[in-house]
mmCIF file with all atom_site columns, C-alpha atoms in Angstrom:
data_model
loop_
_atom_site.group_PDB
_atom_site.id
_atom_site.type_symbol
_atom_site.label_atom_id
_atom_site.label_alt_id
_atom_site.label_comp_id
_atom_site.label_asym_id
_atom_site.label_entity_id
_atom_site.label_seq_id
_atom_site.pdbx_PDB_ins_code
_atom_site.Cartn_x
_atom_site.Cartn_y
_atom_site.Cartn_z
_atom_site.occupancy
_atom_site.B_iso_or_equiv
_atom_site.pdbx_formal_charge
_atom_site.auth_seq_id
_atom_site.auth_comp_id
_atom_site.auth_asym_id
_atom_site.auth_atom_id
_atom_site.pdbx_PDB_model_num
ATOM 1  C CA . UNK A 1 1  ? 0.000  0.000  0.000   1.00 56.00 ? 1  UNK A CA 1
ATOM 2  C CA . UNK A 1 2  ? 2.858  2.410  0.786   1.00 58.00 ? 2  UNK A CA 1
ATOM 3  C CA . UNK A 1 3  ? 4.352  1.672  -2.623  1.00 63.00 ? 3  UNK A CA 1
ATOM 4  C CA . UNK A 1 4  ? 1.069  2.658  -4.312  1.00 62.00 ? 4  UNK A CA 1
ATOM 5  C CA . UNK A 1 5  ? 1.000  5.991  -2.417  1.00 61.00 ? 5  UNK A CA 1
ATOM 6  C CA . UNK A 1 6  ? 4.596  6.713  -3.495  1.00 59.00 ? 6  UNK A CA 1
ATOM 7  C CA . UNK A 1 7  ? 3.692  5.970  -7.115  1.00 59.00 ? 7  UNK A CA 1
ATOM 8  C CA . UNK A 1 8  ? 0.661  8.300  -6.943  1.00 58.00 ? 8  UNK A CA 1
ATOM 9  C CA . UNK A 1 9  ? 2.810  11.079 -5.441  1.00 58.00 ? 9  UNK A CA 1
ATOM 10 C CA . UNK A 1 10 ? 5.424  10.634 -8.180  1.00 58.00 ? 10 UNK A CA 1
ATOM 11 C CA . UNK A 1 11 ? 2.774  10.782 -10.902 1.00 67.00 ? 11 UNK A CA 1
ATOM 12 C CA . UNK A 1 12 ? 1.101  13.923 -9.548  1.00 74.00 ? 12 UNK A CA 1
ATOM 13 C CA . UNK A 1 13 ? 4.338  15.842 -8.964  1.00 82.00 ? 13 UNK A CA 1
ATOM 14 C CA . UNK A 1 14 ? 4.661  18.584 -11.607 1.00 86.00 ? 14 UNK A CA 1
ATOM 15 C CA . UNK A 1 15 ? 7.620  18.394 -13.964 1.00 91.00 ? 15 UNK A CA 1
ATOM 16 C CA . UNK A 1 16 ? 10.319 20.999 -13.540 1.00 94.00 ? 16 UNK A CA 1
ATOM 17 C CA . UNK A 1 17 ? 10.765 23.657 -16.192 1.00 95.00 ? 17 UNK A CA 1
ATOM 18 C CA . UNK A 1 18 ? 14.098 22.078 -17.152 1.00 96.00 ? 18 UNK A CA 1
ATOM 19 C CA . UNK A 1 19 ? 12.411 18.691 -17.648 1.00 96.00 ? 19 UNK A CA 1
ATOM 20 C CA . UNK A 1 20 ? 9.705  20.286 -19.790 1.00 96.00 ? 20 UNK A CA 1
ATOM 21 C CA . UNK A 1 21 ? 12.276 22.073 -21.961 1.00 95.00 ? 21 UNK A CA 1
ATOM 22 C CA . UNK A 1 22 ? 14.166 18.803 -22.420 1.00 95.00 ? 22 UNK A CA 1
ATOM 23 C CA . UNK A 1 23 ? 10.865 17.246 -23.509 1.00 95.00 ? 23 UNK A CA 1
ATOM 24 C CA . UNK A 1 24 ? 10.426 20.025 -26.079 1.00 95.00 ? 24 UNK A CA 1
ATOM 25 C CA . UNK A 1 25 ? 13.935 19.439 -27.412 1.00 94.00 ? 25 UNK A CA 1
ATOM 26 C CA . UNK A 1 26 ? 13.302 15.676 -27.608 1.00 94.00 ? 26 UNK A CA 1
ATOM 27 C CA . UNK A 1 27 ? 10.036 16.179 -29.524 1.00 93.00 ? 27 UNK A CA 1
ATOM 28 C CA . UNK A 1 28 ? 11.358 18.790 -31.949 1.00 93.00 ? 28 UNK A CA 1
ATOM 29 C CA . UNK A 1 29 ? 14.671 17.172 -32.872 1.00 89.00 ? 29 UNK A CA 1
ATOM 30 C CA . UNK A 1 30 ? 16.300 18.584 -36.002 1.00 92.00 ? 30 UNK A CA 1
ATOM 31 C CA . UNK A 1 31 ? 14.427 21.127 -38.094 1.00 93.00 ? 31 UNK A CA 1
ATOM 32 C CA . UNK A 1 32 ? 14.766 20.870 -41.853 1.00 93.00 ? 32 UNK A CA 1
ATOM 33 C CA . UNK A 1 33 ? 16.610 23.767 -43.483 1.00 95.00 ? 33 UNK A CA 1
ATOM 34 C CA . UNK A 1 34 ? 14.082 24.862 -46.125 1.00 95.00 ? 34 UNK A CA 1
ATOM 35 C CA . UNK A 1 35 ? 15.422 28.397 -46.603 1.00 95.00 ? 35 UNK A CA 1
ATOM 36 C CA . UNK A 1 36 ? 18.308 29.277 -48.913 1.00 96.00 ? 36 UNK A CA 1
ATOM 37 C CA . UNK A 1 37 ? 20.476 32.393 -48.976 1.00 94.00 ? 37 UNK A CA 1
ATOM 38 C CA . UNK A 1 38 ? 21.507 32.716 -52.623 1.00 94.00 ? 38 UNK A CA 1
ATOM 39 C CA . UNK A 1 39 ? 23.990 35.527 -51.997 1.00 92.00 ? 39 UNK A CA 1
ATOM 40 C CA . UNK A 1 40 ? 26.070 33.598 -49.447 1.00 93.00 ? 40 UNK A CA 1
ATOM 41 C CA . UNK A 1 41 ? 24.977 30.184 -50.741 1.00 96.00 ? 41 UNK A CA 1
ATOM 42 C CA . UNK A 1 42 ? 23.812 28.417 -47.568 1.00 96.00 ? 42 UNK A CA 1
ATOM 43 C CA . UNK A 1 43 ? 20.639 26.740 -46.330 1.00 96.00 ? 43 UNK A CA 1
ATOM 44 C CA . UNK A 1 44 ? 18.911 27.799 -43.106 1.00 95.00 ? 44 UNK A CA 1
ATOM 45 C CA . UNK A 1 45 ? 15.873 26.929 -40.980 1.00 95.00 ? 45 UNK A CA 1
ATOM 46 C CA . UNK A 1 46 ? 13.161 29.501 -41.622 1.00 94.00 ? 46 UNK A CA 1
ATOM 47 C CA . UNK A 1 47 ? 11.604 31.280 -38.638 1.00 89.00 ? 47 UNK A CA 1
ATOM 48 C CA . UNK A 1 48 ? 8.137  29.998 -39.549 1.00 90.00 ? 48 UNK A CA 1
ATOM 49 C CA . UNK A 1 49 ? 9.379  26.386 -39.669 1.00 92.00 ? 49 UNK A CA 1
ATOM 50 C CA . UNK A 1 50 ? 11.095 26.738 -36.276 1.00 92.00 ? 50 UNK A CA 1
ATOM 51 C CA . UNK A 1 51 ? 7.999  28.372 -34.746 1.00 89.00 ? 51 UNK A CA 1
ATOM 52 C CA . UNK A 1 52 ? 5.666  25.680 -36.083 1.00 90.00 ? 52 UNK A CA 1
ATOM 53 C CA . UNK A 1 53 ? 7.858  22.839 -34.832 1.00 90.00 ? 53 UNK A CA 1
ATOM 54 C CA . UNK A 1 54 ? 8.483  24.352 -31.415 1.00 93.00 ? 54 UNK A CA 1
ATOM 55 C CA . UNK A 1 55 ? 4.938  25.618 -30.776 1.00 93.00 ? 55 UNK A CA 1
ATOM 56 C CA . UNK A 1 56 ? 3.254  22.208 -30.735 1.00 91.00 ? 56 UNK A CA 1
ATOM 57 C CA . UNK A 1 57 ? 6.018  20.695 -28.586 1.00 94.00 ? 57 UNK A CA 1
ATOM 58 C CA . UNK A 1 58 ? 5.751  23.572 -26.091 1.00 96.00 ? 58 UNK A CA 1
ATOM 59 C CA . UNK A 1 59 ? 1.978  23.133 -25.837 1.00 95.00 ? 59 UNK A CA 1
ATOM 60 C CA . UNK A 1 60 ? 2.354  19.394 -25.221 1.00 94.00 ? 60 UNK A CA 1
ATOM 61 C CA . UNK A 1 61 ? 4.598  20.252 -22.257 1.00 95.00 ? 61 UNK A CA 1
ATOM 62 C CA . UNK A 1 62 ? 2.228  22.921 -20.922 1.00 95.00 ? 62 UNK A CA 1
ATOM 63 C CA . UNK A 1 63 ? 4.469  25.807 -21.969 1.00 97.00 ? 63 UNK A CA 1
ATOM 64 C CA . UNK A 1 64 ? 3.745  28.935 -23.973 1.00 95.00 ? 64 UNK A CA 1
ATOM 65 C CA . UNK A 1 65 ? 6.280  31.242 -25.634 1.00 93.00 ? 65 UNK A CA 1
ATOM 66 C CA . UNK A 1 66 ? 5.099  34.781 -26.322 1.00 93.00 ? 66 UNK A CA 1
ATOM 67 C CA . UNK A 1 67 ? 7.266  36.938 -28.619 1.00 92.00 ? 67 UNK A CA 1
ATOM 68 C CA . UNK A 1 68 ? 7.357  40.705 -28.449 1.00 95.00 ? 68 UNK A CA 1
ATOM 69 C CA . UNK A 1 69 ? 9.190  43.045 -30.817 1.00 96.00 ? 69 UNK A CA 1
ATOM 70 C CA . UNK A 1 70 ? 11.094 45.671 -28.829 1.00 97.00 ? 70 UNK A CA 1
ATOM 71 C CA . UNK A 1 71 ? 12.701 47.673 -31.629 1.00 97.00 ? 71 UNK A CA 1
ATOM 72 C CA . UNK A 1 72 ? 13.436 47.683 -35.347 1.00 96.00 ? 72 UNK A CA 1
ATOM 73 C CA . UNK A 1 73 ? 15.999 49.663 -37.286 1.00 97.00 ? 73 UNK A CA 1
ATOM 74 C CA . UNK A 1 74 ? 17.168 49.789 -40.867 1.00 96.00 ? 74 UNK A CA 1
ATOM 75 C CA . UNK A 1 75 ? 20.548 50.865 -42.150 1.00 95.00 ? 75 UNK A CA 1
ATOM 76 C CA . UNK A 1 76 ? 20.962 50.500 -45.882 1.00 94.00 ? 76 UNK A CA 1
ATOM 77 C CA . UNK A 1 77 ? 19.960 46.973 -46.815 1.00 93.00 ? 77 UNK A CA 1
ATOM 78 C CA . UNK A 1 78 ? 20.386 45.684 -43.239 1.00 92.00 ? 78 UNK A CA 1
ATOM 79 C CA . UNK A 1 79 ? 17.348 45.452 -40.981 1.00 95.00 ? 79 UNK A CA 1
ATOM 80 C CA . UNK A 1 80 ? 17.828 44.685 -37.279 1.00 95.00 ? 80 UNK A CA 1
ATOM 81 C CA . UNK A 1 81 ? 14.993 43.575 -35.023 1.00 94.00 ? 81 UNK A CA 1
ATOM 82 C CA . UNK A 1 82 ? 15.295 43.276 -31.256 1.00 96.00 ? 82 UNK A CA 1
ATOM 83 C CA . UNK A 1 83 ? 12.949 40.695 -29.763 1.00 94.00 ? 83 UNK A CA 1
ATOM 84 C CA . UNK A 1 84 ? 11.949 39.628 -26.284 1.00 96.00 ? 84 UNK A CA 1
ATOM 85 C CA . UNK A 1 85 ? 10.329 36.286 -25.451 1.00 93.00 ? 85 UNK A CA 1
ATOM 86 C CA . UNK A 1 86 ? 8.246  35.437 -22.392 1.00 96.00 ? 86 UNK A CA 1
ATOM 87 C CA . UNK A 1 87 ? 8.096  31.746 -21.454 1.00 95.00 ? 87 UNK A CA 1
ATOM 88 C CA . UNK A 1 88 ? 5.009  30.812 -19.449 1.00 96.00 ? 88 UNK A CA 1
ATOM 89 C CA . UNK A 1 89 ? 4.607  27.521 -17.589 1.00 96.00 ? 89 UNK A CA 1
ATOM 90 C CA . UNK A 1 90 ? 0.904  26.652 -17.251 1.00 93.00 ? 90 UNK A CA 1
ATOM 91 C CA . UNK A 1 91 ? 1.444  24.655 -14.043 1.00 88.00 ? 91 UNK A CA 1
#
């Protein structure tokens, strides 16, 4: 009977944030590089592909990532965007 109580306690104990993030990493794995920079000739993972892959894994772990654009600047052909992300744990 004591063993059953210990098992119930272990099952109801919330996962740590670190454990949830490891779960996200395990679920997402490698993200296919669908983008291509013709000027420098390299492939890259597009932001939309990363967001789509990570979003569902975060939700499965009870996490939510909320982006917020802090600033944007343009100098010639270079555009810089400063972002902030808030990670929320639903538990």
